[in-house]
């Protein structure tokens, strides 16, 4: 009996998955689908003590207030989706946009602050056919509007409630000088690069022209401008409302609006700290801010841990699964 030799192009005739294995190619998309889950496991193991303590505090809380905090957290994804659409003239598919914001939240907690969500949204806009220059401009406009809204809300609340937070307790003794020195050094480096490095100056000027053009186009459309600024203000309001609801659930003796001031002050303070999702830095800043607002340290710690469980850890696994599904479906 004779055995016929295998055809030379056998891998090309086999199903795609088996052909890829025979050809020695890595299933890149499958790896990208599973990577968020692996990162969730790593982050959860590293912060297991925080998870145990946070869930312990949730068991003794008033559940109606916890449900209100969960509802406020869900509204943050809606606000983010509305703001993303408002920053771009081109219409994006609504359901996919909302799912992308949920997935971007998980990515943002697994990568240095802001990078995960920005990468997911840039990829989503690219798949939707938005040119790279316009998608980058929309991202910059989103970040600018969100920052202006957050700082603006903080200043407005400080004017209305000047005694809400004792800011002297937020900054350690002797830290003001080094902070100002570091900020001045960053500004000097940026100005020097713009003045003396031609390539940097060219890239920045081109980006600013595109961004300003996109901003003008957005603000000529009332619906887009309303979505941009309405979503930008709603996002930190929902976040602060979630913290206030958890504070009520655990009996923190601080007025809700003072808790909102503490939350905004803490998040503005840690905005430049490059930790994944602010994990670690946000908790510390929130605890200090709530204590500065007049809350007992033990109760403030319990509130912050429970709040981060609701806003970060509970959505993390489903968000990672959504991220993997969006990658698999080629939505991002």
XYZ file of N, CA, C and O in Angstrom, residues 15-214:
800
model
N -8.848 24.716 8.735
C -9.524 25.847 9.400
C -8.511 26.838 9.955
O -7.381 26.479 10.283
N -8.949 28.103 10.087
C -8.023 29.185 10.434
C -7.262 28.937 11.710
O -6.066 29.177 11.794
N -7.943 28.419 12.784
C -7.270 28.247 14.072
C -6.169 27.197 13.973
O -5.045 27.401 14.402
N -6.484 26.016 13.345
C -5.489 24.953 13.227
C -4.384 25.346 12.267
O -3.208 25.049 12.488
N -4.774 26.059 11.199
C -3.762 26.513 10.249
C -2.770 27.446 10.916
O -1.566 27.389 10.680
N -3.289 28.353 11.795
C -2.398 29.280 12.483
C -1.426 28.549 13.377
O -0.256 28.913 13.492
N -1.917 27.455 14.050
C -1.018 26.699 14.925
C 0.067 25.998 14.120
O 1.238 25.956 14.509
N -0.334 25.392 12.982
C 0.651 24.693 12.175
C 1.664 25.658 11.569
O 2.809 25.305 11.329
N 1.244 26.855 11.290
C 2.152 27.837 10.695
C 3.033 28.501 11.730
O 3.879 29.309 11.391
N 2.802 28.224 13.028
C 3.635 28.798 14.068
C 3.254 30.208 14.444
O 4.010 30.896 15.115
N 2.081 30.649 14.012
C 1.669 32.011 14.324
C 0.928 32.048 15.652
O 0.110 31.172 15.940
N 1.152 33.082 16.439
C 0.483 33.226 17.728
C -0.933 33.742 17.517
O -1.157 34.635 16.699
N -1.910 33.193 18.217
C -3.284 33.707 18.131
C -3.383 35.036 18.873
O -3.849 35.105 20.017
N -2.954 36.094 18.219
C -2.821 37.391 18.893
C -4.155 37.862 19.446
O -4.257 38.327 20.587
N -5.222 37.747 18.659
C -6.520 38.238 19.120
C -7.015 37.446 20.327
O -7.622 38.005 21.242
N -6.760 36.142 20.351
C -7.158 35.348 21.520
C -6.381 35.773 22.765
O -6.927 35.833 23.862
N -5.097 36.073 22.569
C -4.291 36.543 23.707
C -4.832 37.871 24.227
O -4.949 38.090 25.437
N -5.194 38.781 23.305
C -5.733 40.074 23.716
C -7.072 39.910 24.431
O -7.404 40.693 25.321
N -7.851 38.886 24.062
C -9.128 38.653 24.735
C -8.928 38.174 26.169
O -9.708 38.513 27.060
N -7.896 37.358 26.383
C -7.658 36.786 27.709
C -6.786 37.676 28.594
O -6.788 37.514 29.820
N -6.067 38.621 27.990
C -5.154 39.464 28.776
C -5.859 40.262 29.858
O -5.356 40.333 30.991
N -7.026 40.900 29.595
C -7.693 41.632 30.685
C -8.020 40.759 31.887
O -7.894 41.199 33.036
N -8.442 39.503 31.644
C -8.761 38.615 32.759
C -7.522 38.294 33.579
O -7.569 38.229 34.812
N -6.391 38.080 32.894
C -5.150 37.815 33.609
C -4.740 39.016 34.456
O -4.305 38.867 35.608
N -4.901 40.215 33.912
C -4.558 41.421 34.667
C -5.477 41.599 35.872
O -5.037 42.044 36.933
N -6.762 41.268 35.702
C -7.689 41.346 36.835
C -7.231 40.425 37.956
O -7.228 40.800 39.142
N -6.829 39.211 37.606
C -6.368 38.261 38.621
C -5.134 38.786 39.344
O -5.026 38.696 40.573
N -4.195 39.359 38.589
C -2.969 39.879 39.198
C -3.279 41.021 40.152
O -2.794 41.075 41.293
N -4.117 41.971 39.694
C -4.458 43.124 40.535
C -5.225 42.688 41.772
O -4.997 43.193 42.881
N -6.149 41.730 41.617
C -6.933 41.255 42.756
C -6.049 40.577 43.793
O -6.238 40.767 45.005
N -5.081 39.787 43.344
C -4.177 39.118 44.288
C -3.324 40.139 45.028
O -3.100 40.042 46.241
N -2.852 41.146 44.309
C -2.001 42.162 44.934
C -2.758 42.980 45.965
O -2.177 43.462 46.937
N -4.066 43.165 45.773
C -4.858 44.003 46.680
C -5.905 43.181 47.422
O -6.988 43.677 47.746
N -5.598 41.912 47.718
C -6.585 41.043 48.356
C -6.974 41.531 49.745
O -8.119 41.363 50.166
N -6.034 42.148 50.483
C -6.380 42.641 51.815
C -7.408 43.768 51.736
O -8.318 43.858 52.568
N -7.274 44.630 50.719
C -8.248 45.710 50.522
C -9.612 45.122 50.175
O -10.649 45.587 50.671
N -9.629 44.096 49.341
C -10.898 43.467 48.962
C -11.597 42.853 50.170
O -12.809 43.027 50.359
N -10.838 42.131 50.995
C -11.432 41.492 52.165
C -12.005 42.542 53.107
O -13.146 42.420 53.595
N -11.228 43.607 53.376
C -11.698 44.657 54.282
C -12.920 45.374 53.713
O -13.885 45.665 54.427
N -12.889 45.664 52.407
C -14.008 46.371 51.789
C -15.292 45.575 51.831
O -16.363 46.104 52.179
N -15.230 44.281 51.487
C -16.428 43.450 51.540
C -16.926 43.292 52.981
O -18.133 43.189 53.221
N -16.003 43.283 53.933
C -16.415 43.210 55.326
C -17.234 44.404 55.747
O -18.238 44.266 56.475
N -16.851 45.592 55.285
C -17.609 46.794 55.622
C -18.957 46.825 54.908
O -19.931 47.376 55.443
N -19.034 46.251 53.709
C -20.295 46.246 52.977
C -21.369 45.444 53.704
O -22.558 45.759 53.607
N -20.970 44.415 54.424
C -21.950 43.564 55.098
C -22.691 44.292 56.215
O -23.794 43.885 56.591
N -22.087 45.340 56.751
C -22.725 46.067 57.856
C -23.358 47.379 57.412
O -23.778 48.173 58.252
N -23.429 47.615 56.108
C -23.943 48.885 55.605
C -25.442 48.809 55.350
O -26.034 47.725 55.295
N -26.066 49.978 55.180
C -27.485 50.066 54.847
C -27.640 49.872 53.339
O -27.165 50.687 52.546
N -28.310 48.804 52.950
C -28.357 48.400 51.553
C -29.049 49.388 50.622
O -28.635 49.517 49.461
N -30.114 50.097 51.031
C -30.695 51.074 50.086
C -29.682 52.119 49.626
O -29.660 52.490 48.444
N -28.828 52.577 50.534
C -27.813 53.549 50.151
C -26.751 52.918 49.253
O -26.224 53.562 48.340
N -26.424 51.654 49.499
C -25.460 50.974 48.623
C -26.021 50.806 47.213
O -25.291 50.934 46.221
N -27.318 50.516 47.112
C -27.940 50.425 45.788
C -27.915 51.782 45.089
O -27.725 51.853 43.862
N -28.102 52.861 45.852
C -28.009 54.196 45.264
C -26.596 54.468 44.760
O -26.405 55.062 43.682
N -25.586 54.023 45.518
C -24.201 54.190 45.069
C -23.933 53.389 43.799
O -23.247 53.857 42.881
N -24.493 52.166 43.720
C -24.323 51.355 42.517
C -25.002 52.011 41.316
O -24.463 52.004 40.197
N -26.188 52.596 41.528
C -26.884 53.285 40.438
C -26.092 54.494 39.959
O -25.982 54.750 38.745
N -25.503 55.243 40.897
C -24.676 56.389 40.510
C -23.460 55.941 39.714
O -23.045 56.605 38.759
N -22.887 54.792 40.082
C -21.744 54.265 39.342
C -22.137 53.902 37.914
O -21.397 54.189 36.963
N -23.299 53.284 37.744
C -23.769 52.952 36.394
C -23.990 54.213 35.561
O -23.709 54.232 34.351
N -24.464 55.280 36.193
C -24.692 56.524 35.463
C -23.385 57.162 35.001
O -23.388 57.926 34.031
N -22.264 56.858 35.667
C -20.991 57.422 35.214
C -20.622 56.909 33.824
O -20.050 57.640 33.021
N -20.963 55.656 33.512
C -20.670 55.128 32.172
C -21.548 55.800 31.128
O -21.091 56.073 30.013
N -22.789 56.080 31.486
C -23.663 56.805 30.567
C -23.132 58.215 30.333
O -23.084 58.702 29.187
N -22.717 58.886 31.415
C -22.175 60.241 31.279
C -20.910 60.245 30.428
O -20.709 61.145 29.597
N -20.053 59.239 30.610
C -18.835 59.160 29.797
C -19.178 58.964 28.330
O -18.560 59.580 27.440
N -20.172 58.107 28.037
C -20.563 57.887 26.643
C -21.130 59.156 26.020
O -20.811 59.493 24.871
N -21.954 59.885 26.774
C -22.518 61.135 26.263
C -21.407 62.151 25.987
O -21.405 62.840 24.951
N -20.438 62.234 26.894
C -19.340 63.189 26.703
C -18.488 62.805 25.509
O -18.060 63.681 24.730
N -18.202 61.515 25.344
C -17.407 61.065 24.187
C -18.090 61.441 22.881
O -17.433 61.900 21.945
N -19.419 61.232 22.803
C -20.133 61.602 21.592
C -20.139 63.110 21.403
O -20.005 63.609 20.278
N -20.270 63.858 22.505
C -20.277 65.310 22.383
C -18.967 65.889 21.921
O -18.931 66.995 21.358
N -17.867 65.159 22.125
C -16.551 65.657 21.702
C -16.259 65.380 20.238
O -15.195 65.764 19.744
N -17.179 64.747 19.533
C -16.943 64.354 18.148
C -18.175 64.681 17.315
O -19.304 64.362 17.721
N -17.973 65.293 16.159
C -19.096 65.628 15.280
C -19.706 64.374 14.678
O -20.930 64.232 14.582
N -18.867 63.435 14.261
C -19.356 62.201 13.642
C -20.145 61.376 14.647
O -19.741 61.212 15.794
N -21.289 60.852 14.197
C -22.126 60.053 15.085
C -21.524 58.668 15.280
O -21.092 58.022 14.320
N -21.508 58.209 16.541
C -20.997 56.892 16.880
C -22.164 55.973 17.241
O -23.185 56.441 17.747
N -22.042 54.669 16.993
C -23.118 53.740 17.381
C -23.320 53.727 18.894
O -22.390 53.465 19.653
N -24.533 54.010 19.337
C -24.782 54.281 20.750
C -24.501 53.079 21.647
O -23.843 53.203 22.680
N -25.032 51.929 21.275
C -24.872 50.762 22.144
C -23.408 50.356 22.247
O -22.913 50.018 23.336
N -22.725 50.375 21.125
C -21.304 50.025 21.155
C -20.502 51.064 21.922
O -19.537 50.729 22.619
N -20.904 52.322 21.810
C -20.221 53.382 22.552
C -20.379 53.168 24.052
O -19.410 53.287 24.817
N -21.590 52.835 24.502
C -21.815 52.606 25.928
C -21.046 51.379 26.416
O -20.421 51.406 27.486
N -21.071 50.296 25.626
C -20.319 49.097 26.008
C -18.822 49.394 26.054
O -18.102 48.870 26.924
N -18.362 50.237 25.152
C -16.942 50.588 25.134
C -16.552 51.359 26.384
O -15.460 51.167 26.925
N -17.437 52.235 26.886
C -17.118 52.975 28.107
C -17.047 52.047 29.312
O -16.212 52.234 30.202
N -17.917 51.036 29.346
C -17.866 50.058 30.432
C -16.559 49.279 30.376
O -15.890 49.069 31.403
N -16.166 48.863 29.169
C -14.894 48.150 29.011
C -13.707 49.066 29.275
O -12.704 48.644 29.862
N -13.817 50.324 28.865
C -12.717 51.268 29.083
C -12.485 51.509 30.567
O -11.351 51.749 30.996
N -13.558 51.451 31.366
C -13.387 51.597 32.812
C -12.509 50.505 33.383
O -11.647 50.760 34.232
N -12.708 49.266 32.910
C -11.856 48.159 33.368
C -10.421 48.358 32.903
O -9.475 48.161 33.666
N -10.245 48.752 31.634
C -8.891 48.984 31.125
C -8.199 50.103 31.893
O -6.986 50.058 32.120
N -8.974 51.087 32.315
C -8.390 52.216 33.028
C -7.890 51.821 34.413
O -6.978 52.453 34.948
N -8.475 50.770 35.000
C -8.039 50.303 36.314
C -6.911 49.290 36.227
O -6.348 48.914 37.255
N -6.590 48.854 35.015
C -5.518 47.878 34.839
C -4.249 48.491 34.284
O -3.196 47.858 34.297
N -4.336 49.724 33.786
C -3.186 50.424 33.223
C -3.036 51.761 33.927
O -3.947 52.214 34.625
N -1.872 52.433 33.759
C -1.704 53.755 34.373
C -2.851 54.684 34.037
O -3.400 54.644 32.931
N -3.209 55.525 34.997
C -4.432 56.310 34.950
C -4.630 57.016 33.617
O -3.777 57.747 33.154
N -5.794 56.797 33.011
C -6.153 57.464 31.771
C -5.699 56.757 30.518
O -6.324 56.907 29.469
N -4.601 55.990 30.572
C -4.061 55.377 29.364
C -4.972 54.270 28.850
O -5.176 54.130 27.640
N -5.506 53.437 29.751
C -6.341 52.332 29.318
C -7.594 52.809 28.614
O -7.907 52.364 27.501
N -8.338 53.732 29.226
C -9.565 54.239 28.623
C -9.271 54.981 27.330
O -10.018 54.867 26.341
N -8.187 55.741 27.297
C -7.842 56.488 26.087
C -7.518 55.550 24.935
O -7.965 55.757 23.797
N -6.759 54.500 25.215
C -6.400 53.547 24.165
C -7.639 52.841 23.627
O -7.804 52.669 22.409
N -8.541 52.420 24.523
C -9.757 51.731 24.095
C -10.624 52.647 23.238
O -11.137 52.249 22.184
N -10.779 53.896 23.651
C -11.632 54.815 22.900
C -11.005 55.229 21.573
O -11.726 55.389 20.577
N -9.706 55.392 21.546
C -9.050 55.700 20.272
C -9.241 54.563 19.279
O -9.522 54.777 18.100
N -9.068 53.334 19.771
C -9.256 52.182 18.891
C -10.702 52.083 18.425
O -10.974 51.781 17.254
N -11.656 52.345 19.312
C -13.073 52.290 18.943
C -13.393 53.312 17.861
O -14.085 53.000 16.880
N -12.892 54.534 18.021
C -13.155 55.560 17.008
C -12.501 55.210 15.684
O -13.053 55.479 14.608
N -11.325 54.601 15.728
C -10.657 54.192 14.490
C -11.478 53.142 13.754
O -11.655 53.205 12.532
N -11.993 52.156 14.500
C -12.833 51.121 13.888
C -14.107 51.733 13.305
O -14.617 51.271 12.274
N -14.614 52.794 13.931
C -15.811 53.475 13.430
C -15.524 54.378 12.235
O -16.449 55.033 11.723
N -14.271 54.437 11.800
C -13.934 55.206 10.614
C -13.533 56.642 10.866
O -13.450 57.442 9.918
N -13.262 57.008 12.120
C -12.832 58.360 12.432
C -11.334 58.486 12.122
O -10.550 57.645 12.585
N -10.912 59.493 11.360
C -9.479 59.654 11.079
C -8.676 59.838 12.362
O -9.185 60.380 13.355
N -7.414 59.406 12.371
C -6.606 59.496 13.599
C -6.497 60.911 14.159
O -6.545 61.101 15.376
N -6.349 61.915 13.278
C -6.212 63.286 13.772
C -7.475 63.737 14.496
O -7.419 64.350 15.564
N -8.634 63.398 13.946
C -9.891 63.811 14.571
C -10.171 63.029 15.841
O -10.705 63.580 16.813
N -9.834 61.734 15.853
C -10.053 60.953 17.075
C -9.147 61.445 18.200
O -9.575 61.532 19.357
N -7.912 61.806 17.878
C -7.007 62.364 18.894
C -7.524 63.705 19.399
O -7.458 63.999 20.598
N -8.044 64.516 18.488
C -8.599 65.807 18.891
C -9.823 65.626 19.777
O -10.008 66.348 20.767
N -10.673 64.653 19.437
C -11.857 64.380 20.256
C -11.452 63.899 21.643
O -12.069 64.277 22.649
N -10.408 63.078 21.702
C -9.927 62.615 23.005
C -9.399 63.772 23.838
O -9.701 63.878 25.035
N -8.615 64.655 23.204
C -8.090 65.813 23.930
C -9.215 66.727 24.403
O -9.181 67.244 25.528
N -10.231 66.925 23.560
C -11.359 67.772 23.944
C -12.130 67.156 25.101
O -12.561 67.859 26.027
N -12.302 65.839 25.081
C -12.971 65.148 26.182
C -12.206 65.346 27.491
O -12.798 65.682 28.521
N -10.890 65.124 27.454
C -10.088 65.260 28.667
C -10.111 66.694 29.186
O -10.182 66.933 30.399
N -10.050 67.661 28.258
C -10.082 69.061 28.668
C -11.420 69.423 29.299
O -11.470 70.059 30.364
N -12.521 69.006 28.669
C -13.850 69.330 29.210
C -14.062 68.680 30.569
O -14.603 69.305 31.492
N -13.639 67.432 30.705
C -13.810 66.741 31.984
C -12.987 67.400 33.080
O -13.453 67.555 34.218
N -11.763 67.825 32.749
C -10.912 68.495 33.738
C -11.493 69.846 34.141
O -11.524 70.189 35.328
N -11.960 70.608 33.152
C -12.546 71.919 33.446
C -13.790 71.759 34.314
O -14.002 72.505 35.282
N -14.618 70.760 33.998
C -15.835 70.542 34.778
C -15.508 70.137 36.209
O -16.117 70.634 37.167
N -14.532 69.245 36.375
C -14.186 68.776 37.721
C -13.630 69.921 38.570
O -14.042 70.116 39.721
N -12.690 70.678 38.004
C -12.108 71.798 38.755
C -13.146 72.883 38.983
O -13.203 73.500 40.062
N -13.989 73.128 37.973
C -15.031 74.143 38.128
C -16.019 73.793 39.230
O -16.405 74.653 40.030
N -16.431 72.522 39.288
C -17.326 72.094 40.365
C -16.665 72.241 41.725
O -17.302 72.677 42.697
N -15.393 71.882 41.795
C -14.682 72.008 43.069
C -14.631 73.457 43.526
O -14.915 73.761 44.699
N -14.293 74.368 42.617
C -14.216 75.779 42.993
C -15.584 76.332 43.391
O -15.699 77.102 44.352
N -16.638 75.920 42.654
C -17.984 76.402 42.988
C -18.411 75.910 44.374
O -18.986 76.673 45.163
N -18.134 74.653 44.681
C -18.496 74.127 46.000
C -17.664 74.755 47.108
O -18.155 74.959 48.227
N -16.403 75.067 46.810
C -15.568 75.724 47.821
C -16.069 77.134 48.119
O -15.998 77.597 49.260
N -16.576 77.812 47.085
C -17.149 79.144 47.307
C -18.424 79.026 48.150
O -18.665 79.834 49.053
N -19.234 77.998 47.862
C -20.482 77.823 48.596
C -20.250 77.280 50.004
O -20.980 77.633 50.939
N -19.231 76.423 50.146
C -18.945 75.804 51.455
C -17.451 75.952 51.753
O -16.681 74.988 51.620
N -17.020 77.138 52.124
C -15.577 77.370 52.318
C -14.968 76.565 53.454
O -13.753 76.344 53.477
N -15.778 76.114 54.397
C -15.254 75.363 55.541
C -15.476 73.854 55.402
O -15.377 73.112 56.389
N -15.766 73.398 54.190
C -16.070 71.979 54.000
C -14.861 71.095 54.270
O -14.972 70.021 54.865
N -13.685 71.531 53.845
C -12.463 70.744 53.984
C -11.363 71.637 54.534
O -11.179 72.769 54.061
N -10.628 71.123 55.512
C -9.464 71.848 56.034
C -8.253 71.448 55.188
O -7.662 70.376 55.376
N -7.922 72.307 54.241
C -6.883 71.943 53.271
C -5.505 71.858 53.901
O -4.604 71.247 53.338
N -5.335 72.461 55.071
C -4.044 72.326 55.729
C -3.735 70.887 56.098
O -2.564 70.485 56.158
N -4.779 70.086 56.302
C -4.563 68.683 56.651
C -4.277 67.808 55.442
O -3.846 66.671 55.578
N -4.534 68.335 54.225
C -4.321 67.534 53.031
C -2.877 67.525 52.571
O -2.435 66.596 51.901
N -2.126 68.564 52.898
C -0.744 68.673 52.442
C 0.178 68.542 53.650
O 0.082 69.328 54.593
N 1.076 67.569 53.659
C 1.992 67.415 54.786
C 2.894 68.636 54.942
O 3.153 69.381 53.989
N 3.385 68.812 56.164
C 4.275 69.934 56.433
C 5.541 69.813 55.587
O 6.168 68.754 55.499
N 5.916 70.912 54.965
C 7.124 70.924 54.159
C 6.966 70.369 52.765
O 7.950 70.274 52.018
N 5.738 69.986 52.375
C 5.544 69.400 51.047
C 5.181 70.426 49.992
O 5.285 70.140 48.800
N 4.765 71.628 50.400
C 4.347 72.626 49.425
C 5.515 73.049 48.542
O 5.398 73.131 47.313
N 6.672 73.292 49.157
C 7.845 73.712 48.394
C 8.262 72.695 47.341
O 8.402 73.044 46.152
N 8.483 71.427 47.712
C 8.845 70.432 46.696
C 7.802 70.270 45.601
O 8.149 70.066 44.434
N 6.499 70.356 45.938
C 5.468 70.234 44.927
C 5.533 71.375 43.925
O 5.443 71.169 42.707
N 5.709 72.595 44.433
C 5.828 73.745 43.535
C 7.090 73.647 42.687
O 7.077 73.999 41.494
N 8.188 73.171 43.279
C 9.425 73.013 42.530
C 9.274 71.983 41.415
O 9.727 72.198 40.273
N 8.613 70.861 41.718
C 8.397 69.831 40.698
C 7.503 70.348 39.578
O 7.771 70.110 38.383
N 6.446 71.076 39.941
C 5.562 71.632 38.913
C 6.295 72.630 38.037
O 6.145 72.642 36.806
N 7.127 73.471 38.654
C 7.913 74.431 37.872
C 8.893 73.753 36.936
O 9.093 74.197 35.801
N 9.503 72.647 37.397
C 10.442 71.916 36.544
C 9.740 71.327 35.328
O 10.262 71.372 34.198
N 8.544 70.774 35.541
C 7.779 70.207 34.421
C 7.429 71.289 33.405
O 7.559 71.094 32.190
N 6.992 72.455 33.890
C 6.645 73.556 32.994
C 7.869 74.016 32.215
O 7.798 74.265 30.996
N 9.011 74.119 32.872
C 10.242 74.564 32.195
C 10.666 73.584 31.108
O 11.063 73.991 30.009
N 10.580 72.291 31.387
C 10.948 71.288 30.382
C 10.022 71.370 29.175
O 10.463 71.308 28.020
N 8.708 71.525 29.433
C 7.754 71.605 28.324
C 7.993 72.841 27.470
O 7.995 72.773 26.229
N 8.225 73.987 28.107
C 8.460 75.226 27.366
C 9.761 75.132 26.565
O 9.835 75.558 25.397
N 10.795 74.560 27.154
C 12.073 74.412 26.445
C 11.931 73.525 25.219
O 12.461 73.822 24.141
N 11.178 72.420 25.370
C 10.975 71.525 24.226
C 10.214 72.223 23.110
O 10.534 72.065 21.926
N 9.207 73.019 23.470
C 8.438 73.724 22.443
C 9.265 74.788 21.734
O 9.106 75.020 20.526
N 10.154 75.435 22.461
C 10.922 76.530 21.882
C 12.100 76.057 21.042
O 12.422 76.667 20.008
N 12.740 74.960 21.425
C 14.018 74.598 20.811
C 13.995 73.280 20.031
O 14.954 72.989 19.323
N 12.956 72.497 20.153
C 12.873 71.245 19.396
C 11.828 71.434 18.307
O 10.627 71.483 18.576
N 12.312 71.528 17.065
C 11.418 71.862 15.959
C 10.365 70.794 15.728
O 9.197 71.103 15.458
N 10.756 69.518 15.828
C 9.802 68.453 15.576
C 8.670 68.485 16.594
O 7.500 68.300 16.243
N 9.014 68.714 17.851
C 7.977 68.808 18.884
C 7.054 69.979 18.601
O 5.828 69.875 18.710
N 7.656 71.111 18.225
C 6.845 72.299 17.943
C 5.902 72.056 16.760
O 4.739 72.469 16.778
N 6.387 71.361 15.735
C 5.552 71.080 14.567
C 4.389 70.166 14.921
O 3.239 70.396 14.525
N 4.701 69.104 15.676
C 3.644 68.158 16.058
C 2.598 68.838 16.934
O 1.385 68.672 16.729
N 3.049 69.605 17.918
C 2.119 70.261 18.836
C 1.258 71.286 18.107
O 0.042 71.363 18.322
N 1.863 72.077 17.231
C 1.090 73.097 16.514
C 0.063 72.459 15.588
O -1.080 72.926 15.497
N 0.445 71.383 14.893
C -0.514 70.700 14.032
C -1.654 70.095 14.815
O -2.822 70.159 14.407
N -1.324 69.504 15.962
C -2.368 68.918 16.805
C -3.310 69.997 17.325
O -4.531 69.807 17.348
N -2.767 71.133 17.739
C -3.609 72.203 18.259
C -4.537 72.756 17.180
O -5.699 73.067 17.458
N -4.035 72.871 15.949
C -4.893 73.357 14.864
C -6.065 72.403 14.635
O -7.219 72.822 14.493
N -5.756 71.109 14.597
C -6.819 70.125 14.396
C -7.797 70.120 15.569
O -9.020 70.051 15.381
N -7.255 70.200 16.780
C -8.109 70.172 17.965
C -9.017 71.396 18.030
O -10.201 71.292 18.349
N -8.463 72.577 17.714
C -9.282 73.784 17.737
C -10.358 73.746 16.659
O -11.493 74.191 16.879
N -10.012 73.185 15.498
C -11.009 73.049 14.440
C -12.124 72.114 14.847
O -13.317 72.387 14.605
N -11.771 71.000 15.494
C -12.784 70.060 15.965
C -13.645 70.684 17.057
O -14.868 70.493 17.091
